[in-house]
Amino acid sequence: MRVTVPLTLDVGTPTACIPDPEATVKSQRMRIFDVVVLGPLMILGGAKAGGLGGTALAFFGITTMFYNARNYQRVRSMTVVPVAPSQPNPQPMTAPAAPAA
C-alpha cells in the first residue's frame, strides 16, 4: 500500500545572513596572525629548506598571506544591515490524519 502525503513548507521571506560579531572578531584576528606571522614563517622555512619541498612551502606561505589579506579586507568592508523580522507563518504545519482502516 502506497500512501502519499501532501506537504507544504512555507519558509517565509529570505533574510540576509548576519554574522556573529564575536566570531567575526576572532576570525579576523586569525587572519592577521596568518598574514603577519604564519605566512612569513612559511616563506622563511621554505627558503631554508630549499629544493622542491622548500619551494612548495614558500609558495603556500605567499598564497596564505594573499588569501587571508584579501578576506580580511572583504570582511572589514562589509556593512551589516539590520534585517526586519519576517512575518510569522499564518498556518502552522500539522501532521496529516492517519488513514482509516
N, CA and C of each residue as an Amber inpcrd file, in Angstrom:
protein
   303
   0.8380000  -1.1680000   0.0000000   0.0000000   0.0000000   0.0000000
   0.8900000   1.2400000   0.0000000   0.6270000   2.1210000  -0.8900000
   1.4070000   3.3460000  -1.0080000   0.5690000   4.5240000  -0.5470000
   1.1570000   5.3280000   0.3360000   0.4540000   6.4900000   0.8700000
   1.2240000   7.7350000   0.4650000   0.5600000   8.6710000  -0.1540000
   1.1910000   9.9400000  -0.4810000   0.6920000  10.9990000   0.4900000
   1.6280000  11.7460000   1.0170000   1.2870000  12.7650000   1.9980000
   1.6100000  14.1240000   1.3910000   0.6140000  14.9720000   1.2140000
   0.9080000  16.3120000   0.6930000   1.6390000  17.1190000   1.7670000
   2.6940000  17.7750000   1.3770000   3.4870000  18.5500000   2.3190000
   3.7360000  19.9240000   1.7450000   3.3540000  20.9400000   2.4740000
   3.5970000  22.3130000   2.0610000   4.4830000  22.9460000   3.1090000
   5.5820000  23.5090000   2.6560000   6.5240000  24.1160000   3.5850000
   6.7180000  25.5680000   3.1920000   6.3060000  26.4510000   4.0640000
   6.4880000  27.8790000   3.8240000   7.6690000  28.3360000   4.6600000
   8.7540000  28.7190000   3.9940000   9.9530000  29.1200000   4.7220000
   9.9910000  30.6130000   4.9810000   9.0040000  31.3330000   4.5470000
   8.9440000  32.7680000   4.7960000   9.7990000  33.5420000   3.8160000
  10.0360000  34.7860000   4.1320000  10.8140000  35.6370000   3.2410000
  12.2970000  35.4010000   3.4690000  13.0990000  35.5110000   2.4230000
  14.5430000  35.3170000   2.5980000  15.1330000  36.4560000   3.4320000
  16.1160000  36.1190000   4.2270000  16.7810000  37.1190000   5.0610000
  18.2730000  37.0810000   4.7820000  18.9390000  38.1660000   5.1120000
  20.3850000  38.2240000   4.9440000  21.0510000  37.5260000   6.1230000
  22.1660000  36.9140000   5.8580000  22.9330000  36.2570000   6.9120000
  23.7030000  37.3220000   7.6860000  23.4600000  37.3950000   8.9720000
  24.1560000  38.3550000   9.8100000  25.1730000  37.5820000  10.6410000
  26.4790000  37.8050000  10.4130000  27.4820000  37.0470000  11.1580000
  27.5280000  37.4640000  12.6210000  27.9160000  36.5230000  13.4530000
  28.0850000  36.7960000  14.8680000  29.2950000  37.7130000  15.0380000
  29.1330000  38.8900000  15.6500000  30.2500000  39.8330000  15.7590000
  31.4560000  39.2560000  16.5000000  31.2120000  38.4590000  17.5500000
  32.3350000  37.8940000  18.3060000  33.1120000  36.8880000  17.4600000
  32.4040000  36.0610000  16.7050000  33.0770000  35.0930000  15.8400000
  33.8420000  35.8070000  14.7300000  33.2930000  36.9020000  14.2330000
  33.9700000  37.6600000  13.1870000  35.2600000  38.2600000  13.7090000
  35.2440000  38.7830000  14.9240000  36.4490000  39.3630000  15.5130000
  37.5180000  38.2910000  15.6830000  37.1240000  37.1040000  16.1500000
  38.0900000  36.0240000  16.3360000  38.6900000  35.5900000  15.0060000
  37.8650000  35.4620000  13.9740000  38.3920000  35.0360000  12.6890000
  39.2690000  36.1180000  12.0680000  38.9440000  37.3730000  12.3070000
  39.7830000  38.4590000  11.7980000  41.1470000  38.4410000  12.4860000
  41.1830000  38.1460000  13.7740000  42.4640000  38.0390000  14.4730000
  43.3030000  36.9090000  13.8940000  42.6800000  35.7950000  13.5750000
  43.4250000  34.6830000  12.9680000  43.9600000  35.0720000  11.6010000
  43.1850000  35.8270000  10.8320000  43.6650000  36.2690000   9.5200000
  44.8770000  37.1770000   9.6570000  44.8440000  38.0810000  10.6220000
  46.0010000  38.9500000  10.8460000  47.2090000  38.1120000  11.2430000
  47.0070000  37.1270000  12.1230000  48.0900000  36.2300000  12.5290000
  48.6640000  35.4960000  11.3200000  47.7950000  35.0050000  10.4430000
  48.2500000  34.2970000   9.2490000  49.0780000  35.1940000   8.3380000
  48.6590000  36.4610000   8.2000000  49.3630000  37.3850000   7.3040000
  50.6850000  37.8410000   7.9090000  50.6900000  38.1270000   9.2060000
  51.8690000  38.7220000   9.8390000  52.8710000  37.6820000  10.3300000
  52.4110000  36.5300000  10.8130000  53.3110000  35.5500000  11.4260000
  53.4560000  34.2780000  10.5890000  52.3510000  33.6100000  10.3310000
  52.4050000  32.2950000   9.7050000  52.9680000  32.3320000   8.2800000
  52.4520000  33.2370000   7.4570000  52.9320000  33.3260000   6.0710000
  54.4300000  33.5830000   5.9760000  54.9510000  34.6070000   6.6780000
  56.3960000  34.8490000   6.6230000  57.2280000  33.6770000   7.1590000
  56.7390000  32.9920000   8.2030000  57.4750000  31.8300000   8.7020000
  57.5100000  30.7060000   7.6670000  56.4160000  30.5210000   6.9450000
  56.3970000  29.5040000   5.8970000  57.3730000  29.8660000   4.7800000
  57.4320000  31.1390000   4.4310000  58.3620000  31.5780000   3.3860000
  59.8000000  31.3880000   3.8590000  60.0910000  31.7640000   5.0940000
  61.4330000  31.6050000   5.6480000  61.8230000  30.1310000   5.7130000
  60.9070000  29.2990000   6.1790000  61.1800000  27.8530000   6.2320000
  61.4110000  27.2660000   4.8490000  60.6550000  27.7360000   3.8770000
  60.8400000  27.2540000   2.5110000  62.1780000  27.6760000   1.9420000
  62.6040000  28.9090000   2.2600000  63.9010000  29.3950000   1.7740000
  65.0340000  28.6010000   2.4020000  64.9220000  28.2540000   3.6770000
  65.9700000  27.4920000   4.3480000  65.9830000  26.0340000   3.9020000
  64.8140000  25.4680000   3.6280000  64.7300000  24.0610000   3.2520000
  65.2720000  23.8310000   1.8480000  64.9760000  24.7310000   0.9310000
  65.4340000  24.5780000  -0.4470000  64.7480000  23.4050000  -1.1370000
  65.0990000  23.1970000  -2.3740000  64.5330000  22.0960000  -3.1490000
  63.0580000  22.3100000  -3.4610000  62.4450000  21.2380000  -3.9310000
  61.0380000  21.2990000  -4.3220000  60.1260000  21.5010000  -3.1080000
  60.4270000  20.8260000  -1.9900000  59.6200000  20.9760000  -0.7820000
  59.6830000  22.3890000  -0.2350000  60.8680000  22.9880000  -0.2670000
  61.0200000  24.3600000   0.1960000  60.2830000  25.3410000  -0.6980000
  60.3560000  25.0910000  -2.0010000  59.6470000  25.9480000  -2.9490000
  58.1380000  25.8670000  -2.7080000  57.6390000  24.6530000  -2.4800000
  56.2090000  24.4690000  -2.2200000  55.8030000  25.1740000  -0.9260000
  56.6510000  25.0510000   0.1190000  56.3380000  25.6970000   1.3880000
  56.3040000  27.2160000   1.2400000  57.2690000  27.7710000   0.5170000
  57.2970000  29.2200000   0.2980000  56.0900000  29.6540000  -0.5330000
  55.7360000  28.8720000  -1.5490000  54.5710000  29.1860000  -2.3750000
  53.3000000  29.2260000  -1.5280000  53.1190000  28.2150000  -0.6590000
  51.9210000  28.1920000   0.1780000  51.9470000  29.3010000   1.2270000
  53.1140000  29.7210000   1.6500000  53.2120000  30.8630000   2.5500000
  52.7330000  32.1340000   1.8820000  53.1470000  32.3320000   0.6290000
  52.7220000  33.5220000  -0.1270000  51.2210000  33.4910000  -0.3730000
  50.7190000  32.3380000  -0.7960000  49.2820000  32.2510000  -1.0830000
  48.4530000  32.3940000   0.1950000  48.9710000  31.8990000   1.3340000
  48.2740000  32.0710000   2.6140000  48.1520000  33.5470000   2.9550000
  49.2330000  34.2810000   2.7610000  49.2170000  35.7090000   3.0770000
  48.2340000  36.4630000   2.1860000  48.2690000  36.2050000   0.8780000
  47.3570000  36.9020000  -0.0380000  45.8980000  36.5370000   0.2320000
  45.6370000  35.2620000   0.4320000  44.2670000  34.8050000   0.6580000
  43.6820000  35.4450000   1.9120000  44.4370000  35.4030000   3.0180000
  43.9200000  35.9420000   4.2680000  43.8550000  37.4630000   4.2610000
  44.7820000  38.1300000   3.5860000  44.7210000  39.5930000   3.4830000
  43.4910000  40.0120000   2.6910000  43.2090000  39.2890000   1.6010000
  42.0300000  39.6160000   0.7960000  40.7420000  39.4020000   1.5930000
  40.6430000  38.2820000   2.3150000  39.4410000  38.0250000   3.1050000
  39.3070000  38.9960000   4.2730000  40.4260000  39.3990000   4.8610000
  40.3850000  40.3890000   5.9280000  39.7740000  41.6890000   5.4120000
  40.2360000  42.1410000   4.2540000  39.7040000  43.3800000   3.6750000
  38.2320000  43.2290000   3.2970000  37.8630000  42.0800000   2.7550000
  36.4740000  41.8500000   2.3480000  35.5410000  41.9050000   3.5510000
  35.8990000  41.2370000   4.6400000  35.0440000  41.2220000   5.8320000
  35.0340000  42.5900000   6.4980000  36.1730000  43.2560000   6.5000000
  36.2470000  44.5680000   7.1440000  35.3800000  45.5950000   6.4240000
  35.2500000  45.4720000   5.0980000  34.4750000  46.4470000   4.3350000
  32.9860000  46.1090000   4.2610000  32.5890000  44.9470000   4.7940000
  31.1670000  44.5810000   4.7750000  30.3820000  45.4930000   5.6980000
  29.1960000  45.8490000   5.2740000  28.3140000  46.6210000   6.1310000
  27.2140000  45.7020000   6.6180000  26.9260000  45.7940000   7.8830000
  25.8810000  44.9620000   8.4710000  24.5940000  45.7730000   8.4670000
  23.6260000  45.2820000   7.7280000  22.3420000  45.9550000   7.6290000
  21.3430000  45.1500000   8.4480000  20.6960000  45.7840000   9.4280000
  19.7170000  45.0360000  10.2090000  18.5570000  44.5800000   9.3330000
  18.1050000  43.3870000   9.5940000  17.0080000  42.8080000   8.8230000
  15.7700000  42.7740000   9.7030000  14.6720000  43.2620000   9.1470000
  13.4160000  43.2440000   9.8860000  12.9700000  41.7980000  10.0640000
  12.3890000  41.4760000  11.2120000  11.9280000  40.1000000  11.4090000
  10.8330000  39.7590000  10.4080000  10.8710000  38.5430000   9.9380000
   9.8640000  38.1310000   8.9540000   8.5270000  37.8840000   9.6540000
   7.4840000  37.8990000   8.8660000   6.1400000  37.6690000   9.3870000
   6.0260000  36.2210000   9.8380000   5.3570000  35.9640000  10.9470000
   5.1700000  34.5740000  11.3670000   4.2900000  33.8390000  10.3580000
   4.5020000  32.5530000  10.2560000   3.7020000  31.7440000   9.3390000
   2.2380000  31.8060000   9.7480000   1.3310000  32.0890000   8.8070000
  -0.0810000  32.1930000   9.1600000  -0.6850000  30.8570000   9.5820000
  -0.1810000  29.7560000   9.0310000  -0.7330000  28.4510000   9.3540000
   0.4060000  27.5350000   9.7910000   0.3830000  27.0620000  11.0240000
   1.4340000  26.1340000  11.4450000   1.2460000  24.7940000  10.7350000
   2.3430000  24.0920000  10.5430000   2.2690000  22.7700000   9.8980000
   1.6620000  21.7720000  10.8730000   0.7760000  20.9570000  10.3870000
   0.1540000  19.9310000  11.2210000   0.4010000  18.5750000  10.5780000
   0.4480000  17.5660000  11.3990000   0.6380000  16.2170000  10.8980000
  -0.6350000  15.7510000  10.1930000  -0.4870000  15.0160000   9.0890000
  -1.6800000  14.5300000   8.3910000  -2.4060000  13.4780000   9.2370000
  -3.6860000  13.3920000   9.0440000  -4.5000000  12.4060000   9.7760000
  -4.1780000  11.0140000   9.2660000  -4.2170000  10.0680000  10.1700000
  -3.9520000   8.6720000   9.8090000  -5.1110000   8.1400000   8.9490000
  -4.7730000   7.3260000   7.9450000  -5.8550000   6.7970000   7.0950000
  -6.7460000   5.8130000   7.8750000  -7.9960000   5.8160000   7.5080000
  -8.9470000   4.9100000   8.1740000  -8.6930000   3.4740000   7.7380000
  -8.7990000   2.6030000   8.6790000  -8.5150000   1.1950000   8.3780000
  -9.7050000   0.4770000   7.8200000
